[in-house]
Amino acid sequence: MSDRRTSTPGGHDPLADLATLPGVADAVDAARTACEELRWHEAFRRRWREVRAETGLRAAAASATLDGAPVGVEALRAWATGASGPGGGVEAVAGGALRAQALLERHLPDLGARPGGVAVPLPQVLARLHAAAGAGVLLDGDLGRPRTGAPGDLRGLGEAPPPAVASDRVAAVLRDAAVSRAPGLVVTAVVHAELLAVRPFAGANGVVARALSRLLTTRTGLDPTGTVLPEEVWRDAPPAYVATAARYAAEDVDGVTAWLVGYADAVRRGAGLARGVADEVLAGRHARRDG
């Protein structure tokens, strides 16, 4: 929300405050439990890369569909393997979602890896994701750069703030995300909602918001497998997804609460969808990827 104060190290933590809203703690606990149960699925002992690759394709396809580009998983699989490439129009949007997914996967830690190294700062990741998602859809000069006018997408969320305000809000929420002690789900959900609400880029804001939130879901430790599929939950109920995002954007406390609780439920259900993919991998329904 735009009126919240920015976190300071060891000081006020506005994202942690949101975790105390009615019903949020219980919803967060349910999502966390579902992710923990997913982590111990047999497929993640040796074949986690296959599960992550398959769920990544499904996440990209669902995200593209939410942006009006209903291209199937098999088409994305062909593009990912180089068997063919996306064309223009809706295929360009879907190709952007696939590139953004491939980029974020390069920023995901291996499952079971010990903490170490320096993570790329979120503002840099955000710009790179946008350059990947917007290529072939937007003008080259708009890729990875804050918009200078009104955004061209997500009009169902109401009027976007002016460019300078949008940039300031994104910078603030990314600073908060980097230092907050709030549950990972709350951090991820708020970053996702802020990107939808302010639409910092000329276009491709939805794909970028979902891609960055997918990265944060793993970075914060909520889903160490990197396979949970809330995108398919939102894809199957786009009016609810847009409506709750619009309520958040209106900066109403009840709307923020509804977004957080709904987000947690999507993660919980998305863990179940990822479990289904893990079952398919064990059953040999997806090509094995060694390494």
mmCIF file of N, CA and C in Angstrom, residues 168-285:
data_model
loop_
_atom_site.group_PDB
_atom_site.id
_atom_site.type_symbol
_atom_site.label_atom_id
_atom_site.label_comp_id
_atom_site.label_asym_id
_atom_site.label_seq_id
_atom_site.Cartn_x
_atom_site.Cartn_y
_atom_site.Cartn_z
ATOM 1 N N ASP A 168 8.739 5.069 -7.495
ATOM 2 C CA ASP A 168 9.023 5.197 -6.061
ATOM 3 C C ASP A 168 8.412 4.045 -5.275
ATOM 4 N N ARG A 169 7.200 3.661 -5.634
ATOM 5 C CA ARG A 169 6.543 2.573 -4.900
ATOM 6 C C ARG A 169 7.238 1.239 -5.133
ATOM 7 N N VAL A 170 7.666 1.002 -6.359
ATOM 8 C CA VAL A 170 8.384 -0.242 -6.632
ATOM 9 C C VAL A 170 9.702 -0.270 -5.868
ATOM 10 N N ALA A 171 10.428 0.834 -5.892
ATOM 11 C CA ALA A 171 11.695 0.889 -5.155
ATOM 12 C C ALA A 171 11.467 0.633 -3.671
ATOM 13 N N ALA A 172 10.389 1.200 -3.123
ATOM 14 C CA ALA A 172 10.108 1.035 -1.698
ATOM 15 C C ALA A 172 9.763 -0.406 -1.351
ATOM 16 N N VAL A 173 8.912 -1.033 -2.158
ATOM 17 C CA VAL A 173 8.498 -2.397 -1.808
ATOM 18 C C VAL A 173 9.644 -3.380 -1.989
ATOM 19 N N LEU A 174 10.520 -3.129 -2.950
ATOM 20 C CA LEU A 174 11.671 -4.018 -3.110
ATOM 21 C C LEU A 174 12.666 -3.840 -1.966
ATOM 22 N N ARG A 175 12.808 -2.613 -1.470
ATOM 23 C CA ARG A 175 13.645 -2.413 -0.276
ATOM 24 C C ARG A 175 13.045 -3.140 0.916
ATOM 25 N N ASP A 176 11.737 -3.007 1.076
ATOM 26 C CA ASP A 176 11.063 -3.694 2.180
ATOM 27 C C ASP A 176 11.248 -5.202 2.078
ATOM 28 N N ALA A 177 11.087 -5.732 0.870
ATOM 29 C CA ALA A 177 11.188 -7.180 0.672
ATOM 30 C C ALA A 177 12.566 -7.696 1.046
ATOM 31 N N ALA A 178 13.587 -6.887 0.836
ATOM 32 C CA ALA A 178 14.959 -7.330 1.093
ATOM 33 C C ALA A 178 15.286 -7.433 2.573
ATOM 34 N N VAL A 179 14.553 -6.695 3.430
ATOM 35 C CA VAL A 179 14.908 -6.663 4.858
ATOM 36 C C VAL A 179 13.784 -7.127 5.776
ATOM 37 N N SER A 180 12.600 -7.371 5.231
ATOM 38 C CA SER A 180 11.450 -7.683 6.079
ATOM 39 C C SER A 180 11.605 -9.011 6.809
ATOM 40 N N ARG A 181 11.055 -9.039 8.016
ATOM 41 C CA ARG A 181 10.994 -10.273 8.805
ATOM 42 C C ARG A 181 9.630 -10.947 8.674
ATOM 43 N N ALA A 182 8.795 -10.427 7.795
ATOM 44 C CA ALA A 182 7.465 -11.003 7.587
ATOM 45 C C ALA A 182 7.579 -12.382 6.955
ATOM 46 N N PRO A 183 6.546 -13.214 7.105
ATOM 47 C CA PRO A 183 6.550 -14.516 6.422
ATOM 48 C C PRO A 183 6.788 -14.345 4.925
ATOM 49 N N GLY A 184 7.492 -15.306 4.344
ATOM 50 C CA GLY A 184 7.812 -15.225 2.929
ATOM 51 C C GLY A 184 6.594 -15.051 2.051
ATOM 52 N N LEU A 185 5.486 -15.662 2.426
ATOM 53 C CA LEU A 185 4.291 -15.540 1.608
ATOM 54 C C LEU A 185 3.794 -14.104 1.583
ATOM 55 N N VAL A 186 3.827 -13.431 2.720
ATOM 56 C CA VAL A 186 3.370 -12.042 2.771
ATOM 57 C C VAL A 186 4.275 -11.157 1.922
ATOM 58 N N VAL A 187 5.578 -11.346 2.043
ATOM 59 C CA VAL A 187 6.531 -10.574 1.241
ATOM 60 C C VAL A 187 6.254 -10.774 -0.247
ATOM 61 N N THR A 188 6.123 -12.017 -0.643
ATOM 62 C CA THR A 188 5.902 -12.347 -2.050
ATOM 63 C C THR A 188 4.583 -11.780 -2.557
ATOM 64 N N ALA A 189 3.536 -11.940 -1.778
ATOM 65 C CA ALA A 189 2.215 -11.475 -2.195
ATOM 66 C C ALA A 189 2.165 -9.962 -2.342
ATOM 67 N N VAL A 190 2.812 -9.243 -1.443
ATOM 68 C CA VAL A 190 2.783 -7.783 -1.515
ATOM 69 C C VAL A 190 3.585 -7.281 -2.712
ATOM 70 N N VAL A 191 4.749 -7.852 -2.962
ATOM 71 C CA VAL A 191 5.520 -7.454 -4.142
ATOM 72 C C VAL A 191 4.707 -7.699 -5.411
ATOM 73 N N HIS A 192 4.080 -8.851 -5.496
ATOM 74 C CA HIS A 192 3.243 -9.197 -6.652
ATOM 75 C C HIS A 192 2.137 -8.158 -6.832
ATOM 76 N N ALA A 193 1.424 -7.862 -5.758
ATOM 77 C CA ALA A 193 0.301 -6.934 -5.840
ATOM 78 C C ALA A 193 0.745 -5.520 -6.179
ATOM 79 N N GLU A 194 1.855 -5.078 -5.603
ATOM 80 C CA GLU A 194 2.349 -3.730 -5.902
ATOM 81 C C GLU A 194 2.709 -3.589 -7.377
ATOM 82 N N LEU A 195 3.338 -4.605 -7.942
ATOM 83 C CA LEU A 195 3.694 -4.535 -9.358
ATOM 84 C C LEU A 195 2.450 -4.486 -10.242
ATOM 85 N N LEU A 196 1.419 -5.228 -9.867
ATOM 86 C CA LEU A 196 0.168 -5.158 -10.620
ATOM 87 C C LEU A 196 -0.496 -3.800 -10.445
ATOM 88 N N ALA A 197 -0.475 -3.275 -9.229
ATOM 89 C CA ALA A 197 -1.181 -2.031 -8.933
ATOM 90 C C ALA A 197 -0.547 -0.827 -9.618
ATOM 91 N N VAL A 198 0.785 -0.731 -9.575
ATOM 92 C CA VAL A 198 1.432 0.476 -10.102
ATOM 93 C C VAL A 198 1.856 0.337 -11.551
ATOM 94 N N ARG A 199 1.996 -0.919 -12.041
ATOM 95 C CA ARG A 199 2.370 -1.158 -13.437
ATOM 96 C C ARG A 199 3.556 -0.282 -13.851
ATOM 97 N N PRO A 200 4.748 -0.616 -13.360
ATOM 98 C CA PRO A 200 5.905 0.264 -13.558
ATOM 99 C C PRO A 200 6.433 0.331 -14.983
ATOM 100 N N PHE A 201 6.009 -0.602 -15.837
ATOM 101 C CA PHE A 201 6.533 -0.655 -17.201
ATOM 102 C C PHE A 201 5.445 -0.324 -18.225
ATOM 103 N N ALA A 202 5.866 -0.128 -19.458
ATOM 104 C CA ALA A 202 4.919 0.210 -20.523
ATOM 105 C C ALA A 202 3.957 -0.931 -20.821
ATOM 106 N N GLY A 203 4.376 -2.152 -20.553
ATOM 107 C CA GLY A 203 3.550 -3.337 -20.770
ATOM 108 C C GLY A 203 4.231 -4.538 -20.165
ATOM 109 N N ALA A 204 3.618 -5.711 -20.320
ATOM 110 C CA ALA A 204 4.148 -6.972 -19.780
ATOM 111 C C ALA A 204 4.243 -6.959 -18.262
ATOM 112 N N ASN A 205 3.467 -6.106 -17.606
ATOM 113 C CA ASN A 205 3.547 -6.006 -16.151
ATOM 114 C C ASN A 205 3.036 -7.251 -15.438
ATOM 115 N N GLY A 206 2.007 -7.886 -15.983
ATOM 116 C CA GLY A 206 1.470 -9.081 -15.342
ATOM 117 C C GLY A 206 2.450 -10.236 -15.369
ATOM 118 N N VAL A 207 3.032 -10.491 -16.530
ATOM 119 C CA VAL A 207 4.020 -11.571 -16.648
ATOM 120 C C VAL A 207 5.185 -11.326 -15.700
ATOM 121 N N VAL A 208 5.646 -10.084 -15.628
ATOM 122 C CA VAL A 208 6.785 -9.758 -14.768
ATOM 123 C C VAL A 208 6.426 -9.914 -13.298
ATOM 124 N N ALA A 209 5.247 -9.463 -12.909
ATOM 125 C CA ALA A 209 4.828 -9.594 -11.508
ATOM 126 C C ALA A 209 4.784 -11.053 -11.084
ATOM 127 N N ARG A 210 4.240 -11.896 -11.941
ATOM 128 C CA ARG A 210 4.148 -13.317 -11.583
ATOM 129 C C ARG A 210 5.519 -13.987 -11.595
ATOM 130 N N ALA A 211 6.388 -13.575 -12.504
ATOM 131 C CA ALA A 211 7.727 -14.166 -12.549
ATOM 132 C C ALA A 211 8.539 -13.783 -11.317
ATOM 133 N N LEU A 212 8.517 -12.503 -10.948
ATOM 134 C CA LEU A 212 9.296 -12.092 -9.778
ATOM 135 C C LEU A 212 8.745 -12.725 -8.507
ATOM 136 N N SER A 213 7.428 -12.834 -8.415
ATOM 137 C CA SER A 213 6.860 -13.461 -7.220
ATOM 138 C C SER A 213 7.219 -14.939 -7.162
ATOM 139 N N ARG A 214 7.337 -15.564 -8.314
ATOM 140 C CA ARG A 214 7.746 -16.975 -8.336
ATOM 141 C C ARG A 214 9.173 -17.117 -7.805
ATOM 142 N N LEU A 215 10.043 -16.201 -8.198
ATOM 143 C CA LEU A 215 11.406 -16.213 -7.674
ATOM 144 C C LEU A 215 11.407 -15.986 -6.167
ATOM 145 N N LEU A 216 10.627 -15.025 -5.707
ATOM 146 C CA LEU A 216 10.596 -14.717 -4.279
ATOM 147 C C LEU A 216 10.024 -15.862 -3.454
ATOM 148 N N THR A 217 9.097 -16.607 -4.027
ATOM 149 C CA THR A 217 8.536 -17.745 -3.306
ATOM 150 C C THR A 217 9.628 -18.727 -2.908
ATOM 151 N N THR A 218 10.643 -18.856 -3.753
ATOM 152 C CA THR A 218 11.768 -19.736 -3.428
ATOM 153 C C THR A 218 12.829 -19.017 -2.605
ATOM 154 N N ARG A 219 13.158 -17.793 -2.972
ATOM 155 C CA ARG A 219 14.193 -17.046 -2.246
ATOM 156 C C ARG A 219 13.857 -16.877 -0.767
ATOM 157 N N THR A 220 12.579 -16.691 -0.469
ATOM 158 C CA THR A 220 12.183 -16.483 0.925
ATOM 159 C C THR A 220 12.100 -17.783 1.711
ATOM 160 N N GLY A 221 12.258 -18.919 1.029
ATOM 161 C CA GLY A 221 12.207 -20.205 1.703
ATOM 162 C C GLY A 221 10.829 -20.814 1.788
ATOM 163 N N LEU A 222 9.818 -20.128 1.262
ATOM 164 C CA LEU A 222 8.466 -20.678 1.321
ATOM 165 C C LEU A 222 8.378 -21.971 0.520
ATOM 166 N N ASP A 223 8.895 -21.957 -0.698
ATOM 167 C CA ASP A 223 8.881 -23.145 -1.563
ATOM 168 C C ASP A 223 10.290 -23.407 -2.077
ATOM 169 N N PRO A 224 11.107 -24.127 -1.336
ATOM 170 C CA PRO A 224 12.487 -24.369 -1.777
ATOM 171 C C PRO A 224 12.582 -25.183 -3.060
ATOM 172 N N THR A 225 11.519 -25.896 -3.424
ATOM 173 C CA THR A 225 11.561 -26.706 -4.645
ATOM 174 C C THR A 225 11.456 -25.860 -5.905
ATOM 175 N N GLY A 226 10.883 -24.670 -5.800
ATOM 176 C CA GLY A 226 10.682 -23.833 -6.979
ATOM 177 C C GLY A 226 9.673 -24.399 -7.949
ATOM 178 N N THR A 227 8.672 -25.113 -7.441
ATOM 179 C CA THR A 227 7.739 -25.803 -8.341
ATOM 180 C C THR A 227 6.260 -25.501 -8.096
ATOM 181 N N VAL A 228 5.930 -24.814 -7.031
ATOM 182 C CA VAL A 228 4.522 -24.545 -6.724
ATOM 183 C C VAL A 228 3.873 -23.773 -7.877
ATOM 184 N N LEU A 229 2.604 -24.058 -8.136
ATOM 185 C CA LEU A 229 1.924 -23.539 -9.329
ATOM 186 C C LEU A 229 0.689 -22.687 -9.018
ATOM 187 N N PRO A 230 0.840 -21.573 -8.311
ATOM 188 C CA PRO A 230 -0.321 -20.705 -8.124
ATOM 189 C C PRO A 230 -0.809 -20.105 -9.435
ATOM 190 N N GLU A 231 0.080 -20.003 -10.420
ATOM 191 C CA GLU A 231 -0.312 -19.427 -11.711
ATOM 192 C C GLU A 231 -1.478 -20.185 -12.336
ATOM 193 N N GLU A 232 -1.495 -21.509 -12.173
ATOM 194 C CA GLU A 232 -2.596 -22.276 -12.757
ATOM 195 C C GLU A 232 -3.890 -22.063 -11.986
ATOM 196 N N VAL A 233 -3.789 -21.783 -10.708
ATOM 197 C CA VAL A 233 -4.981 -21.454 -9.922
ATOM 198 C C VAL A 233 -5.564 -20.135 -10.420
ATOM 199 N N TRP A 234 -4.724 -19.142 -10.610
ATOM 200 C CA TRP A 234 -5.196 -17.849 -11.112
ATOM 201 C C TRP A 234 -5.704 -17.962 -12.539
ATOM 202 N N ARG A 235 -5.042 -18.754 -13.356
ATOM 203 C CA ARG A 235 -5.473 -18.932 -14.750
ATOM 204 C C ARG A 235 -6.884 -19.491 -14.815
ATOM 205 N N ASP A 236 -7.223 -20.376 -13.893
ATOM 206 C CA ASP A 236 -8.534 -21.009 -13.914
ATOM 207 C C ASP A 236 -9.628 -20.111 -13.353
ATOM 208 N N ALA A 237 -9.261 -18.994 -12.731
ATOM 209 C CA ALA A 237 -10.255 -18.063 -12.183
ATOM 210 C C ALA A 237 -9.765 -16.629 -12.362
ATOM 211 N N PRO A 238 -9.550 -16.198 -13.612
ATOM 212 C CA PRO A 238 -8.988 -14.858 -13.829
ATOM 213 C C PRO A 238 -9.827 -13.715 -13.275
ATOM 214 N N PRO A 239 -11.178 -13.794 -13.303
ATOM 215 C CA PRO A 239 -11.929 -12.677 -12.719
ATOM 216 C C PRO A 239 -11.625 -12.474 -11.235
ATOM 217 N N ALA A 240 -11.491 -13.566 -10.493
ATOM 218 C CA ALA A 240 -11.183 -13.444 -9.066
ATOM 219 C C ALA A 240 -9.786 -12.875 -8.861
ATOM 220 N N TYR A 241 -8.839 -13.311 -9.670
ATOM 221 C CA TYR A 241 -7.459 -12.807 -9.582
ATOM 222 C C TYR A 241 -7.421 -11.300 -9.814
ATOM 223 N N VAL A 242 -8.065 -10.845 -10.876
ATOM 224 C CA VAL A 242 -8.061 -9.421 -11.203
ATOM 225 C C VAL A 242 -8.843 -8.624 -10.164
ATOM 226 N N ALA A 243 -9.969 -9.172 -9.715
ATOM 227 C CA ALA A 243 -10.800 -8.445 -8.755
ATOM 228 C C ALA A 243 -10.086 -8.237 -7.428
ATOM 229 N N THR A 244 -9.416 -9.276 -6.930
ATOM 230 C CA THR A 244 -8.713 -9.110 -5.656
ATOM 231 C C THR A 244 -7.500 -8.194 -5.817
ATOM 232 N N ALA A 245 -6.839 -8.243 -6.969
ATOM 233 C CA ALA A 245 -5.734 -7.313 -7.221
ATOM 234 C C ALA A 245 -6.242 -5.877 -7.274
ATOM 235 N N ALA A 246 -7.418 -5.674 -7.867
ATOM 236 C CA ALA A 246 -8.000 -4.335 -7.927
ATOM 237 C C ALA A 246 -8.374 -3.837 -6.536
ATOM 238 N N ARG A 247 -8.853 -4.728 -5.692
ATOM 239 C CA ARG A 247 -9.176 -4.327 -4.317
ATOM 240 C C ARG A 247 -7.914 -3.937 -3.566
ATOM 241 N N TYR A 248 -6.846 -4.657 -3.780
ATOM 242 C CA TYR A 248 -5.567 -4.268 -3.175
ATOM 243 C C TYR A 248 -5.152 -2.894 -3.691
ATOM 244 N N ALA A 249 -5.254 -2.690 -5.000
ATOM 245 C CA ALA A 249 -4.827 -1.429 -5.602
ATOM 246 C C ALA A 249 -5.618 -0.245 -5.070
ATOM 247 N N ALA A 250 -6.857 -0.488 -4.639
ATOM 248 C CA ALA A 250 -7.686 0.576 -4.080
ATOM 249 C C ALA A 250 -7.243 0.979 -2.680
ATOM 250 N N GLU A 251 -6.275 0.254 -2.106
ATOM 251 C CA GLU A 251 -5.671 0.574 -0.811
ATOM 252 C C GLU A 251 -6.681 0.516 0.331
ATOM 253 N N ASP A 252 -7.595 -0.412 0.208
ATOM 254 C CA ASP A 252 -8.568 -0.669 1.265
ATOM 255 C C ASP A 252 -8.055 -1.825 2.114
ATOM 256 N N VAL A 253 -8.115 -1.693 3.443
ATOM 257 C CA VAL A 253 -7.559 -2.727 4.318
ATOM 258 C C VAL A 253 -8.224 -4.072 4.070
ATOM 259 N N ASP A 254 -9.541 -4.071 3.904
ATOM 260 C CA ASP A 254 -10.225 -5.332 3.630
ATOM 261 C C ASP A 254 -9.758 -5.925 2.299
ATOM 262 N N GLY A 255 -9.479 -5.056 1.325
ATOM 263 C CA GLY A 255 -8.988 -5.537 0.043
ATOM 264 C C GLY A 255 -7.596 -6.124 0.142
ATOM 265 N N VAL A 256 -6.742 -5.495 0.935
ATOM 266 C CA VAL A 256 -5.396 -6.035 1.148
ATOM 267 C C VAL A 256 -5.482 -7.394 1.831
ATOM 268 N N THR A 257 -6.359 -7.488 2.825
ATOM 269 C CA THR A 257 -6.543 -8.762 3.523
ATOM 270 C C THR A 257 -7.016 -9.844 2.559
ATOM 271 N N ALA A 258 -7.998 -9.498 1.726
ATOM 272 C CA ALA A 258 -8.527 -10.474 0.767
ATOM 273 C C ALA A 258 -7.437 -10.936 -0.193
ATOM 274 N N TRP A 259 -6.579 -10.017 -0.629
ATOM 275 C CA TRP A 259 -5.491 -10.398 -1.531
ATOM 276 C C TRP A 259 -4.537 -11.367 -0.843
ATOM 277 N N LEU A 260 -4.137 -11.062 0.377
ATOM 278 C CA LEU A 260 -3.174 -11.915 1.079
ATOM 279 C C LEU A 260 -3.746 -13.301 1.346
ATOM 280 N N VAL A 261 -4.993 -13.352 1.796
ATOM 281 C CA VAL A 261 -5.617 -14.649 2.074
ATOM 282 C C VAL A 261 -5.802 -15.433 0.774
ATOM 283 N N GLY A 262 -6.257 -14.761 -0.274
ATOM 284 C CA GLY A 262 -6.431 -15.433 -1.557
ATOM 285 C C GLY A 262 -5.115 -15.901 -2.147
ATOM 286 N N TYR A 263 -4.077 -15.119 -1.959
ATOM 287 C CA TYR A 263 -2.756 -15.501 -2.455
ATOM 288 C C TYR A 263 -2.273 -16.758 -1.745
ATOM 289 N N ALA A 264 -2.441 -16.781 -0.440
ATOM 290 C CA ALA A 264 -2.029 -17.961 0.325
ATOM 291 C C ALA A 264 -2.785 -19.197 -0.131
ATOM 292 N N ASP A 265 -4.068 -19.036 -0.411
ATOM 293 C CA ASP A 265 -4.853 -20.180 -0.866
ATOM 294 C C ASP A 265 -4.369 -20.660 -2.232
ATOM 295 N N ALA A 266 -3.990 -19.723 -3.111
ATOM 296 C CA ALA A 266 -3.470 -20.116 -4.426
ATOM 297 C C ALA A 266 -2.157 -20.874 -4.289
ATOM 298 N N VAL A 267 -1.303 -20.455 -3.365
ATOM 299 C CA VAL A 267 -0.048 -21.173 -3.139
ATOM 300 C C VAL A 267 -0.328 -22.564 -2.576
ATOM 301 N N ARG A 268 -1.261 -22.638 -1.637
ATOM 302 C CA ARG A 268 -1.606 -23.946 -1.058
ATOM 303 C C ARG A 268 -2.104 -24.891 -2.146
ATOM 304 N N ARG A 269 -3.021 -24.427 -2.968
ATOM 305 C CA ARG A 269 -3.546 -25.266 -4.040
ATOM 306 C C ARG A 269 -2.490 -25.523 -5.110
ATOM 307 N N GLY A 270 -1.627 -24.528 -5.338
ATOM 308 C CA GLY A 270 -0.551 -24.698 -6.305
ATOM 309 C C GLY A 270 0.453 -25.749 -5.886
ATOM 310 N N ALA A 271 0.615 -25.938 -4.571
ATOM 311 C CA ALA A 271 1.485 -27.014 -4.088
ATOM 312 C C ALA A 271 0.896 -28.371 -4.451
ATOM 313 N N GLY A 272 -0.424 -28.473 -4.386
ATOM 314 C CA GLY A 272 -1.073 -29.717 -4.795
ATOM 315 C C GLY A 272 -0.892 -29.994 -6.277
ATOM 316 N N LEU A 273 -0.957 -28.941 -7.098
ATOM 317 C CA LEU A 273 -0.731 -29.117 -8.532
ATOM 318 C C LEU A 273 0.708 -29.543 -8.809
ATOM 319 N N ALA A 274 1.650 -28.975 -8.076
ATOM 320 C CA ALA A 274 3.051 -29.378 -8.240
ATOM 321 C C ALA A 274 3.257 -30.826 -7.821
ATOM 322 N N ARG A 275 2.555 -31.252 -6.800
ATOM 323 C CA ARG A 275 2.631 -32.657 -6.386
ATOM 324 C C ARG A 275 2.161 -33.568 -7.525
ATOM 325 N N GLY A 276 1.128 -33.141 -8.239
ATOM 326 C CA GLY A 276 0.668 -33.925 -9.379
ATOM 327 C C GLY A 276 1.730 -34.051 -10.457
ATOM 328 N N VAL A 277 2.464 -32.961 -10.710
ATOM 329 C CA VAL A 277 3.557 -33.023 -11.682
ATOM 330 C C VAL A 277 4.652 -33.955 -11.187
ATOM 331 N N ALA A 278 4.964 -33.883 -9.893
ATOM 332 C CA ALA A 278 5.980 -34.772 -9.324
ATOM 333 C C ALA A 278 5.571 -36.235 -9.483
ATOM 334 N N ASP A 279 4.287 -36.513 -9.297
ATOM 335 C CA ASP A 279 3.795 -37.876 -9.514
ATOM 336 C C ASP A 279 4.020 -38.302 -10.964
ATOM 337 N N GLU A 280 3.747 -37.390 -11.899
ATOM 338 C CA GLU A 280 3.922 -37.705 -13.316
ATOM 339 C C GLU A 280 5.389 -37.978 -13.645
ATOM 340 N N VAL A 281 6.287 -37.214 -13.051
ATOM 341 C CA VAL A 281 7.715 -37.436 -13.291
ATOM 342 C C VAL A 281 8.120 -38.822 -12.810
ATOM 343 N N LEU A 282 7.675 -39.199 -11.623
ATOM 344 C CA LEU A 282 8.005 -40.532 -11.114
ATOM 345 C C LEU A 282 7.419 -41.629 -11.990
ATOM 346 N N ALA A 283 6.267 -41.347 -12.588
ATOM 347 C CA ALA A 283 5.617 -42.340 -13.446
ATOM 348 C C ALA A 283 6.212 -42.372 -14.851
ATOM 349 N N GLY A 284 7.197 -41.514 -15.116
ATOM 350 C CA GLY A 284 7.854 -41.512 -16.416
ATOM 351 C C GLY A 284 7.097 -40.802 -17.509
ATOM 352 N N ARG A 285 6.199 -39.898 -17.137
ATOM 353 C CA ARG A 285 5.397 -39.214 -18.146
ATOM 354 C C ARG A 285 6.082 -37.978 -18.717
#
